[in-house]
Coordinates of C-alpha atoms in Angstrom, one line a residue:
M1 CA -29.2 18.2 15.0
K2 CA -29.2 15.9 11.5
L3 CA -31.3 13.4 13.5
L4 CA -33.7 16.1 14.6
F5 CA -34.1 17.5 10.8
R6 CA -34.5 13.6 9.9
Y7 CA -37.4 13.7 12.3
I8 CA -39.2 16.7 11.2
A9 CA -38.8 15.3 7.4
I10 CA -40.5 12.3 8.3
V11 CA -43.4 14.0 10.1
F12 CA -43.8 16.4 7.2
F13 CA -44.1 13.8 4.9
I14 CA -46.6 11.5 6.9
L15 CA -48.9 14.4 7.2
L16 CA -48.6 15.3 3.3
S17 CA -49.3 11.6 2.5
A18 CA -52.5 11.5 5.1
A19 CA -53.9 15.0 3.3
A20 CA -53.2 13.1 -0.1
F21 CA -55.3 10.0 1.5
L22 CA -58.0 12.2 2.3
V23 CA -58.4 14.0 -0.7
A24 CA -58.4 10.7 -2.7
L25 CA -61.2 9.9 -0.5
N26 CA -63.2 12.7 -1.2
G27 CA -62.5 12.3 -4.8
S28 CA -61.4 16.0 -5.7
F29 CA -59.0 15.1 -7.6
E30 CA -61.5 15.9 -11.0
E31 CA -61.4 19.7 -12.0
T32 CA -64.7 21.2 -11.1
S33 CA -66.1 24.6 -10.9
V34 CA -68.6 26.0 -8.1
V35 CA -72.0 27.7 -9.8
P36 CA -75.0 29.0 -8.1
L37 CA -78.0 26.8 -8.7
S38 CA -79.4 29.8 -10.8
E39 CA -77.2 29.2 -13.4
V40 CA -77.5 25.1 -13.2
V41 CA -81.5 26.0 -13.7
L42 CA -80.6 28.2 -17.0
K43 CA -78.4 24.9 -18.2
I44 CA -81.2 22.6 -17.5
N45 CA -83.6 24.6 -19.4
S46 CA -81.2 25.0 -22.2
D47 CA -80.7 21.1 -22.3
Q48 CA -77.2 21.5 -21.6
V49 CA -77.3 19.0 -18.7
S50 CA -77.0 15.3 -18.8
E51 CA -76.6 13.9 -15.5
I52 CA -77.1 15.2 -11.6
A53 CA -75.3 13.4 -9.1
V54 CA -76.6 14.1 -5.5
K55 CA -74.3 14.0 -2.8
G56 CA -75.4 14.7 0.4
E57 CA -75.9 18.6 -0.1
E58 CA -73.7 18.8 -2.9
L59 CA -74.7 18.4 -6.8
E60 CA -72.1 17.4 -9.2
I61 CA -73.6 18.3 -12.9
K62 CA -72.2 16.7 -16.0
L63 CA -72.9 18.8 -19.0
N64 CA -73.4 17.3 -22.4
D65 CA -70.1 18.5 -23.7
G66 CA -68.1 16.7 -21.0
G67 CA -67.7 19.5 -19.0
L68 CA -68.0 19.3 -15.0
I69 CA -69.6 21.7 -12.4
S70 CA -70.8 21.6 -9.0
A71 CA -73.4 23.3 -7.1
K72 CA -74.6 23.5 -3.3
K73 CA -78.6 22.9 -2.5
E74 CA -80.2 23.9 0.8
P75 CA -80.3 21.5 3.5
G76 CA -83.1 19.6 4.3
V77 CA -84.6 20.2 0.7
S78 CA -84.6 17.2 -2.3
A79 CA -82.5 18.0 -5.4
F80 CA -85.9 18.0 -7.2
E81 CA -87.7 20.4 -5.1
T82 CA -84.9 23.0 -4.9
L83 CA -84.5 23.0 -8.7
L84 CA -88.4 23.3 -9.2
N85 CA -88.9 26.1 -6.9
L86 CA -86.2 28.2 -9.1
G87 CA -88.1 27.8 -12.1
A88 CA -86.4 24.7 -13.8
D89 CA -88.7 22.9 -16.5
K90 CA -90.4 19.8 -15.1
Q91 CA -90.0 18.1 -18.4
K92 CA -86.3 18.6 -18.9
I93 CA -85.6 17.6 -15.5
S94 CA -87.3 14.2 -16.1
K95 CA -85.2 13.7 -19.0
I96 CA -81.8 14.1 -17.0
K97 CA -80.5 11.2 -15.1
I98 CA -80.4 11.8 -11.2
S99 CA -78.7 9.8 -9.0
I100 CA -78.3 9.8 -5.5
E101 CA -75.0 8.9 -3.7
E102 CA -74.7 8.0 -0.2
P103 CA -71.1 8.2 1.3
S104 CA -69.3 5.2 2.2
G105 CA -69.2 4.1 6.1
T106 CA -65.4 3.8 5.3
M107 CA -65.0 7.1 3.9
V108 CA -67.1 8.7 6.8
L109 CA -65.1 6.9 9.5
L110 CA -61.8 8.1 7.8
S111 CA -62.9 11.5 7.4
N112 CA -64.3 11.8 10.8
I113 CA -61.8 9.8 13.0
L114 CA -58.3 10.0 11.2
P115 CA -57.9 14.0 11.9
A116 CA -58.7 12.9 15.6
I117 CA -56.2 10.1 15.7
L118 CA -53.7 11.3 13.2
P119 CA -51.7 13.5 16.1
F120 CA -51.4 10.4 18.3
I121 CA -49.9 8.3 15.4
L122 CA -47.1 10.9 14.7
I123 CA -46.2 11.2 18.6
I124 CA -46.1 7.4 18.6
L125 CA -43.8 7.5 15.3
I126 CA -41.4 10.3 16.7
F127 CA -41.0 8.3 20.2
W128 CA -40.5 4.8 18.2
F129 CA -37.7 6.5 16.4
M130 CA -36.1 7.7 19.8
F131 CA -36.5 4.5 21.1
R132 CA -34.6 3.2 18.3
Q133 CA -31.8 5.4 18.4
A134 CA -31.7 4.9 21.9
Q135 CA -30.9 1.1 21.6
K136 CA -28.3 1.8 19.0
G137 CA -26.8 3.7 21.6
S138 CA -26.8 1.0 23.9
V139 CA -25.6 -1.3 21.5
Q140 CA -22.5 0.8 20.9
A141 CA -22.2 1.5 24.5
F142 CA -21.6 -2.4 25.0
S143 CA -19.6 -2.6 21.9
F144 CA -17.4 0.3 23.4
G145 CA -14.6 -2.1 24.9
K146 CA -14.5 -4.2 21.7
S147 CA -11.7 -4.9 20.2
R148 CA -10.7 -2.5 17.2
A149 CA -8.1 -5.0 15.5
K150 CA -8.7 -5.7 12.1
L151 CA -7.8 -8.8 10.2
A152 CA -5.5 -7.9 7.3
N153 CA -6.3 -11.2 5.5
L154 CA -9.9 -10.2 4.6
M155 CA -8.2 -6.8 2.8
N156 CA -8.9 -7.1 -1.2
G157 CA -8.3 -4.4 -4.0
S158 CA -4.8 -3.3 -2.7
K159 CA -1.5 -4.8 -3.8
K160 CA 0.0 -7.1 -1.6
V161 CA 3.1 -6.6 -0.4
K162 CA 5.7 -9.6 0.0
F163 CA 9.5 -10.1 1.3
R164 CA 10.5 -9.6 -2.3
D165 CA 8.7 -6.0 -2.3
V166 CA 10.8 -5.1 0.9
A167 CA 14.2 -3.7 -0.4
G168 CA 17.2 -4.1 2.0
L169 CA 16.5 -4.9 5.5
I170 CA 18.3 -8.5 4.9
E171 CA 18.5 -9.5 8.7
A172 CA 15.1 -8.0 9.5
K173 CA 13.3 -10.1 6.9
E174 CA 15.4 -13.3 7.9
E175 CA 14.1 -12.5 11.8
V176 CA 10.8 -12.5 11.0
S177 CA 10.9 -15.2 8.4
E178 CA 11.6 -17.6 11.4
V179 CA 8.3 -16.3 12.9
V180 CA 6.7 -17.1 9.7
E181 CA 8.3 -20.6 9.5
F182 CA 7.7 -21.6 12.9
L183 CA 3.3 -20.5 12.6
Q184 CA 3.4 -22.6 9.3
D185 CA 5.6 -25.8 10.8
P186 CA 5.8 -25.8 14.5
K187 CA 7.2 -29.4 14.6
K188 CA 10.4 -28.2 12.8
F189 CA 11.2 -26.5 16.0
H190 CA 9.8 -28.5 18.6
K191 CA 11.9 -31.4 17.7
L192 CA 14.8 -29.6 19.1
G193 CA 13.1 -28.3 22.0
A194 CA 13.1 -24.5 20.6
R195 CA 10.2 -21.9 21.6
I196 CA 9.7 -19.2 19.1
P197 CA 10.0 -15.5 20.6
R198 CA 6.3 -14.5 21.8
G199 CA 7.1 -11.1 21.1
V200 CA 8.9 -9.3 18.0
L201 CA 9.9 -5.7 18.4
L202 CA 10.6 -3.8 15.2
V203 CA 12.8 -1.0 16.2
G204 CA 13.6 1.9 13.6
S205 CA 13.6 5.2 12.5
P206 CA 10.6 7.0 11.0
G207 CA 10.2 5.8 7.7
T208 CA 12.5 2.8 7.7
G209 CA 9.9 0.1 6.6
K210 CA 8.5 -1.3 10.2
T211 CA 4.9 -1.0 9.2
L212 CA 5.7 -2.2 5.5
L213 CA 7.8 -5.2 6.9
A214 CA 4.6 -6.1 9.1
K215 CA 2.6 -5.8 5.7
A216 CA 4.7 -8.4 4.1
V217 CA 4.6 -10.9 7.1
A218 CA 0.8 -10.3 7.1
N219 CA 1.0 -11.4 3.3
E220 CA 3.7 -14.2 3.6
A221 CA 2.1 -15.8 6.7
N222 CA -0.8 -18.3 6.0
V223 CA -2.3 -17.6 9.3
P224 CA -4.5 -14.8 10.7
F225 CA -2.8 -11.1 11.0
Y226 CA -4.5 -9.1 13.2
Y227 CA -3.1 -5.5 13.2
V228 CA -4.4 -2.3 15.6
S229 CA -2.4 1.1 16.3
G230 CA -1.3 1.5 19.8
S231 CA -3.5 4.8 20.1
E232 CA -6.4 2.5 19.6
F233 CA -6.4 1.2 22.9
V234 CA -6.4 4.3 24.9
E235 CA -9.8 5.9 25.7
M236 CA -10.9 8.6 28.1
F237 CA -12.4 6.1 30.4
V238 CA -10.3 4.0 32.8
G239 CA -10.7 0.4 32.1
V240 CA -11.7 0.5 28.2
G241 CA -8.3 -0.3 26.8
A242 CA -7.6 -3.2 29.2
N243 CA -10.9 -4.7 27.9
R244 CA -9.9 -4.2 24.2
V245 CA -6.5 -5.8 24.7
R246 CA -8.4 -8.7 26.5
D247 CA -10.7 -8.9 23.4
T248 CA -8.0 -8.9 21.0
F249 CA -6.1 -11.4 22.4
E250 CA -9.3 -13.5 22.5
T251 CA -9.9 -13.4 19.4
A252 CA -6.5 -14.3 18.1
K253 CA -6.8 -17.4 20.6
K254 CA -9.6 -18.4 18.8
T255 CA -7.8 -18.4 15.6
S256 CA -4.6 -19.8 16.6
P257 CA -1.8 -20.0 15.3
S258 CA -2.3 -16.0 14.6
I259 CA -0.2 -12.8 15.0
V260 CA -1.1 -9.8 16.4
F261 CA 0.7 -6.5 15.4
I262 CA 0.3 -3.3 17.4
D263 CA 1.8 -0.3 15.5
E264 CA 3.2 2.4 17.2
I265 CA 3.1 0.5 20.5
D266 CA 5.2 3.4 22.7
A267 CA 1.4 5.1 22.9
V268 CA 0.6 2.6 25.3
G269 CA 3.9 1.4 26.5
R270 CA 5.7 4.1 27.8
H271 CA 7.6 3.7 31.4
R272 CA 5.5 3.6 34.1
G273 CA 6.1 5.9 37.0
A274 CA 8.3 8.7 35.0
G275 CA 6.7 11.3 36.7
L276 CA 6.9 13.8 34.0
G277 CA 4.3 13.9 31.4
G278 CA 1.9 13.2 34.0
G279 CA -0.1 10.0 35.1
H280 CA -2.5 8.1 33.4
D281 CA -4.3 5.4 34.9
E282 CA -6.1 4.2 31.4
R283 CA -2.6 3.8 29.6
E284 CA -1.0 1.9 32.4
Q285 CA -4.1 -0.5 33.1
T286 CA -3.8 -0.9 29.2
L287 CA 0.0 -1.9 29.4
N288 CA -0.6 -4.1 32.6
Q289 CA -3.2 -6.0 30.6
I290 CA -1.0 -6.5 27.2
L291 CA 2.0 -7.6 29.9
V292 CA -0.2 -10.1 31.3
E293 CA -1.8 -11.4 27.9
M294 CA 2.1 -11.9 26.8
D295 CA 3.3 -13.6 29.9
G296 CA 1.0 -14.2 32.2
F297 CA -1.0 -17.4 33.9
D298 CA -2.7 -17.9 30.9
T299 CA -0.6 -17.3 27.9
N300 CA -0.9 -19.0 24.4
D301 CA 2.2 -19.9 22.4
A302 CA 0.4 -19.8 19.5
V303 CA -0.3 -16.4 19.3
I304 CA 2.6 -14.3 18.6
V305 CA 2.8 -10.2 19.3
M306 CA 4.7 -8.0 16.7
A307 CA 5.1 -4.3 17.4
A308 CA 6.6 -1.2 16.2
T309 CA 8.4 1.9 17.6
N310 CA 10.7 4.5 16.9
R311 CA 10.9 5.5 20.4
P312 CA 12.4 2.1 22.4
D313 CA 14.1 4.5 24.8
I314 CA 10.9 5.3 26.6
L315 CA 9.1 1.6 26.7
D316 CA 8.8 0.2 29.9
P317 CA 11.2 -2.4 30.8
A318 CA 8.6 -5.0 31.9
L319 CA 7.8 -5.2 27.9
L320 CA 11.1 -5.6 26.9
R321 CA 12.0 -8.7 29.2
P322 CA 12.5 -12.2 28.1
G323 CA 9.2 -14.2 27.5
R324 CA 7.7 -10.9 26.4
F325 CA 9.1 -8.8 23.6
D326 CA 12.5 -10.9 23.4
R327 CA 13.2 -10.3 20.2
R328 CA 14.4 -7.0 19.2
I329 CA 15.0 -6.4 15.2
I330 CA 16.9 -2.9 14.3
L331 CA 15.8 -1.6 11.2
D332 CA 18.7 0.6 10.2
E333 CA 18.8 3.7 7.5
P334 CA 19.4 1.8 4.4
S335 CA 23.0 1.8 2.8
M336 CA 23.8 2.8 -1.0
K337 CA 23.2 -0.4 -2.1
D338 CA 19.9 -0.7 -0.1
R339 CA 18.8 3.0 -1.4
L340 CA 19.4 1.6 -5.1
E341 CA 16.9 -1.3 -4.6
I342 CA 14.3 0.9 -3.1
L343 CA 14.5 3.7 -5.9
K344 CA 14.2 0.5 -8.6
I345 CA 11.2 -1.2 -6.4
H346 CA 9.3 2.7 -6.3
S347 CA 10.0 3.1 -10.1
V348 CA 8.9 -0.2 -11.6
E349 CA 5.3 1.5 -12.5
K350 CA 7.0 5.0 -13.7
P351 CA 8.2 5.7 -17.0
L352 CA 11.9 6.8 -16.7
A353 CA 13.8 8.1 -19.6
K354 CA 17.2 6.4 -20.7
D355 CA 19.3 9.0 -19.0
V356 CA 18.1 8.1 -15.5
D357 CA 20.9 7.0 -13.2
L358 CA 19.6 5.3 -10.1
K359 CA 22.8 4.6 -8.9
K360 CA 23.4 8.3 -9.1
V361 CA 20.5 9.1 -7.3
A362 CA 21.1 6.8 -4.4
E363 CA 24.6 8.3 -4.1
R364 CA 23.1 11.4 -3.7
T365 CA 20.6 10.4 -1.0
P366 CA 22.9 9.1 2.2
G367 CA 20.4 9.1 5.3
F368 CA 17.2 8.8 3.2
S369 CA 15.0 6.5 4.8
G370 CA 12.6 4.4 2.3
A371 CA 9.7 6.6 2.7
D372 CA 12.2 9.8 2.3
L373 CA 13.1 7.7 -1.4
A374 CA 9.6 7.0 -2.2
N375 CA 8.5 10.3 -1.9
L376 CA 11.5 11.7 -3.8
V377 CA 10.3 9.4 -6.9
N378 CA 7.1 10.9 -6.8
E379 CA 8.0 14.4 -6.4
G380 CA 10.3 13.6 -9.5
A381 CA 7.0 12.4 -11.2
I382 CA 5.2 15.6 -10.2
L383 CA 7.9 17.8 -11.4
A384 CA 8.0 15.9 -14.9
A385 CA 4.1 16.3 -15.1
R386 CA 4.0 19.8 -14.2
K387 CA 6.6 20.5 -17.2
D388 CA 4.3 18.1 -19.5
Q389 CA 7.1 15.6 -19.9
K390 CA 6.2 12.2 -20.7
E391 CA 9.2 10.8 -19.2
I392 CA 10.8 11.2 -15.9
T393 CA 14.3 12.5 -16.4
N394 CA 17.5 12.2 -14.4
E395 CA 17.0 16.1 -13.8
N396 CA 13.7 15.8 -12.2
L397 CA 15.3 13.3 -9.8
L398 CA 18.2 15.3 -8.8
Q399 CA 15.6 18.5 -8.6
A400 CA 13.8 16.3 -6.1
I401 CA 16.4 15.4 -3.7
E402 CA 16.9 18.7 -3.1
K403 CA 13.3 19.6 -2.8
V404 CA 12.9 16.8 -0.1
M405 CA 15.8 17.8 1.8
L406 CA 15.6 21.6 1.9
G407 CA 12.2 22.3 0.7
P408 CA 10.5 23.9 -2.9
E409 CA 12.5 26.7 -4.4
R410 CA 11.3 30.0 -3.5
R411 CA 11.8 32.2 -6.8
S412 CA 9.4 34.9 -5.5
H413 CA 11.6 35.4 -2.8
V414 CA 13.5 38.1 -4.6
F415 CA 17.0 39.7 -2.8
S416 CA 17.6 43.2 -3.1
K417 CA 21.2 43.6 -5.3
K418 CA 22.9 43.8 -1.6
E419 CA 21.5 40.8 -0.5
K420 CA 22.4 38.6 -3.4
E421 CA 25.7 39.8 -3.3
I422 CA 26.2 38.8 0.5
T423 CA 24.4 35.5 -0.2
A424 CA 26.7 34.7 -3.1
Y425 CA 29.8 35.5 -1.1
H426 CA 28.4 33.7 2.1
E427 CA 27.7 30.5 -0.1
A428 CA 31.1 30.8 -2.2
G429 CA 33.0 30.7 1.6
H430 CA 31.2 27.7 2.2
A431 CA 32.2 25.9 -0.7
I432 CA 35.8 26.8 -0.9
T433 CA 36.6 26.0 2.6
A434 CA 34.9 22.5 2.0
I435 CA 37.0 22.0 -1.0
S436 CA 40.6 23.2 0.7
L437 CA 40.1 21.0 3.7
P438 CA 40.8 17.2 4.3
N439 CA 38.1 14.9 5.3
T440 CA 35.5 16.6 3.9
D441 CA 32.5 15.8 1.5
P442 CA 32.7 16.8 -2.1
V443 CA 30.5 19.6 -3.1
H444 CA 27.6 18.9 -5.7
K445 CA 25.9 22.0 -6.1
V446 CA 26.1 25.6 -4.6
S447 CA 23.1 28.0 -5.4
I448 CA 21.9 31.0 -3.8
V449 CA 18.2 30.5 -4.7
S450 CA 15.8 30.3 -1.9
R451 CA 14.7 26.9 -0.7
G452 CA 12.6 26.3 2.2
R453 CA 13.9 28.8 5.0
A454 CA 17.3 28.8 3.7
G455 CA 18.4 31.8 1.5
G456 CA 21.1 29.7 -0.1
Y457 CA 22.7 26.4 0.2
T458 CA 26.3 24.8 -0.7
L459 CA 25.2 20.8 -1.0
K460 CA 28.1 18.5 -0.1
L461 CA 27.1 14.8 0.0
P462 CA 29.6 12.0 1.2
T463 CA 30.9 9.5 -1.5
E464 CA 30.3 6.4 0.4
D465 CA 28.1 5.7 3.6
K466 CA 29.5 6.7 7.2
H467 CA 29.2 4.9 10.2
L468 CA 31.9 6.4 12.2
R469 CA 33.3 10.0 12.7
S470 CA 36.6 11.1 13.7
K471 CA 37.9 14.3 15.2
S472 CA 39.3 15.4 12.2
E473 CA 36.1 15.0 10.4
F474 CA 34.6 17.1 13.0
E475 CA 37.1 20.0 13.0
S476 CA 36.9 20.2 9.2
E477 CA 33.2 20.1 9.5
L478 CA 33.3 23.2 12.0
A479 CA 35.5 25.0 9.6
V480 CA 32.8 24.7 6.8
L481 CA 30.0 25.6 8.8
L482 CA 32.1 28.8 9.8
G483 CA 32.9 29.6 6.0
G484 CA 29.9 31.8 5.2
Y485 CA 30.3 33.9 8.3
A486 CA 34.4 34.3 7.8
A487 CA 33.5 35.2 4.1
E488 CA 31.1 38.0 5.1
K489 CA 33.3 39.4 7.6
L490 CA 36.3 39.2 5.2
I491 CA 34.6 41.0 2.4
F492 CA 31.9 43.2 3.8
K493 CA 34.0 44.1 7.5
E494 CA 30.3 43.3 9.0
M495 CA 27.9 40.6 9.9
T496 CA 24.3 39.9 9.2
T497 CA 22.0 37.4 10.4
G498 CA 22.4 34.8 7.5
A499 CA 25.0 32.8 9.3
S500 CA 22.6 32.5 12.6
N501 CA 21.7 28.8 11.5
D502 CA 25.4 27.7 10.8
L503 CA 26.6 29.0 14.1
K504 CA 23.7 27.2 16.2
V505 CA 25.1 24.1 14.4
A506 CA 28.4 24.6 15.0
S507 CA 28.1 25.8 18.6
E508 CA 26.1 22.2 19.2
L509 CA 28.8 20.0 17.4
A510 CA 31.5 21.6 19.2
R511 CA 29.4 20.9 23.0
K512 CA 29.2 17.4 21.6
M513 CA 32.6 17.0 20.5
V514 CA 33.7 17.9 24.5
T515 CA 30.5 16.9 26.6
Q516 CA 29.8 13.4 24.5
Y517 CA 32.4 12.2 22.2
G518 CA 35.3 12.8 24.7
M519 CA 37.4 14.7 21.9
S520 CA 38.6 17.3 24.0
D521 CA 42.4 16.8 25.6
K522 CA 41.6 19.2 28.4
I523 CA 38.2 17.7 29.2
G524 CA 39.1 14.1 28.7
P525 CA 37.4 11.0 27.8
V526 CA 34.2 11.8 30.2
V527 CA 30.7 12.3 29.2
Y528 CA 29.2 15.4 30.7
K529 CA 25.5 15.7 30.4
Q530 CA 23.5 18.4 32.0
G531 CA 20.7 15.9 33.5
E532 CA 18.1 15.7 30.7
E533 CA 15.2 14.0 31.2
L534 CA 12.5 12.9 28.4
I535 CA 9.1 14.2 28.5
F536 CA 6.1 12.6 26.8
L537 CA 6.2 15.1 23.7
G538 CA 9.8 13.3 23.1
K539 CA 11.7 16.4 23.8
E540 CA 14.5 17.1 26.3
M541 CA 14.0 19.1 29.3
P542 CA 17.0 20.6 31.1
G543 CA 17.4 19.5 34.5
D544 CA 20.0 19.8 37.5
K545 CA 23.9 19.6 36.3
T546 CA 25.8 16.6 37.2
Y547 CA 29.3 18.5 37.6
S548 CA 30.6 21.5 39.0
E549 CA 30.8 25.0 37.6
T550 CA 34.5 24.8 37.6
T551 CA 33.7 22.0 35.0
A552 CA 31.4 23.7 33.5
S553 CA 33.6 26.6 32.7
S554 CA 36.1 24.1 31.3
I555 CA 33.7 22.8 28.9
D556 CA 32.6 26.4 27.9
S557 CA 36.3 27.4 27.3
E558 CA 36.8 23.8 25.4
V559 CA 34.0 24.8 23.1
S560 CA 35.0 28.5 22.8
K561 CA 38.5 26.8 21.6
F562 CA 37.0 24.4 19.0
I563 CA 35.1 27.2 17.4
A564 CA 37.9 29.8 17.6
E565 CA 40.5 27.1 15.9
A566 CA 38.3 26.8 13.2
L567 CA 37.4 30.2 12.3
K568 CA 41.1 30.9 12.0
R569 CA 41.5 27.8 9.8
T570 CA 38.9 29.3 7.6
K571 CA 39.9 32.5 7.7
D572 CA 43.4 31.8 6.3
I573 CA 41.8 29.7 3.2
L574 CA 39.6 32.5 2.3
I575 CA 42.1 35.3 2.6
K576 CA 45.0 33.0 0.8
K577 CA 41.9 32.2 -2.0
S578 CA 40.4 35.7 -2.2
V579 CA 40.7 35.9 -5.7
L580 CA 38.8 32.5 -6.2
L581 CA 36.2 33.6 -3.5
R582 CA 35.3 36.5 -5.6
K583 CA 35.4 35.1 -8.9
I584 CA 33.0 32.2 -7.5
A585 CA 30.7 34.6 -5.9
E586 CA 30.5 36.8 -9.2
V587 CA 29.4 33.9 -11.0
L588 CA 27.0 32.8 -8.5
I589 CA 25.2 36.6 -9.0
E590 CA 25.2 36.3 -12.7
K591 CA 23.9 32.5 -13.0
E592 CA 22.8 31.6 -9.3
T593 CA 23.3 28.1 -9.3
L594 CA 26.6 26.2 -10.1
E595 CA 26.3 22.5 -10.8
Q596 CA 29.2 20.1 -9.6
K597 CA 31.0 20.3 -13.1
E598 CA 30.9 23.6 -13.3
F599 CA 32.0 24.4 -9.7
Y600 CA 35.3 22.4 -10.1
A601 CA 35.9 24.0 -13.6
L602 CA 36.1 27.1 -11.9
L603 CA 38.7 25.8 -9.4
K604 CA 41.3 24.8 -12.3

């Protein structure tokens, strides 16, 4: 549609230009008024005319005062005779300069021929434009299978990321540094008969820094670094992706030694023939071409392939075998020390107040990825700007933690008096159960202010990073999850929907304890899964059970047993500490939020 309007505008412009050209040829730009010949005769007799130019049947009269008029004469009769016949004085006519101007051959030719050939010229121009666009389309069609990989070394204007800008990931940086060193000095490895891995697969949860590490490799290595997304290989037409893979590797071989980085490789490297998720010939052909290029008959050790994914479980086994992606680098969630370093890097260009304690922020963010921490610092800066502060304070960063974890505060979500009371007792039940049981995390904050989808929340954070969880920790966690449910039932003698999410989490945890973690004495150390299969959306779809109905009944019984025991522990604690429960709830109703110091002061 835009192209059509463009053609119409061009044609209109050409017509306008032609019309202006014809007007210019006829000399009609000077302003003249047409008068009858009788008036011309009167002006001649009164000595007002100085010159008369005869142009065919038209008379152009120039007056003594500089004015111009024009008149039409009778065809076939001279201008002199016409004026005499109308009563003009012969002597006065003789004093006037009369000139006869014949039209030029060029003007006659153009005025007669141009209107006839102009439409043909316009048609030719339109067809020329159409053929030109068609030619562009054919060129794009031929380039459809060309590589979409870009050369990272040519990027200018943005800040270059080096290894020093990637906090943590010490082992991962060492692994990829070997690749960079091999490309820069291959003789060092060849002397000992070593062969550098042909493929390096970066595996980690979203936000752990896979792409960031690849950027650092691109800037550290003094070799061409080509980057492309896995989804850029896959197209609607079968064979296009395979052709793009060939073109990418051919380009990399021409500039070898070089690195090719494929981000989100699971878009093309998904397990072939899985059945669920549907067949996809284009994706499978693209994957086959990647396999051949990495380790086929014609391979090139000077081209190293790096790839990133957060779904290694769905990758085709042929990709992961030695000779292709024979080095797998795991990027874990950052530890507390790494989180502190990440926070320092993201705070370099931000004005922090003197009261900011990044170590305390790092302690409050277990499980946060590098991307989460970058977002946290940014949210803290936004909160400070919203309050017209000149610096980012510690309070801004602590509020940003809750915003990232739970969502923004919903002050407009106003509870009724009864709902506020129920929510206060619910959160107080969680908090009291948490501080009364062993193997639980300290309570950092209790609030009945809505955040995200939560009506209220009790913020518990571990004092150190944990990699293993014990049965006693899970049992205490179940009791804490049921603290709100038990408090509502104890105080109000009825239940609300406020505990629905707690019950869901508690039920899932209890079932995992029985079926996956082997923590049930009755069921024993056996893993029971319900035939779950991964489909292409990354979710789980239940299939056939791999155990009998008797075992299923025993599993349900053990799950209910864990829940019942946890609920009993919670009820005993809340009945014993009912005075404290009411006290904390009343303070929450009044203040809405209790920080860690205020909460533990109430316990004393």
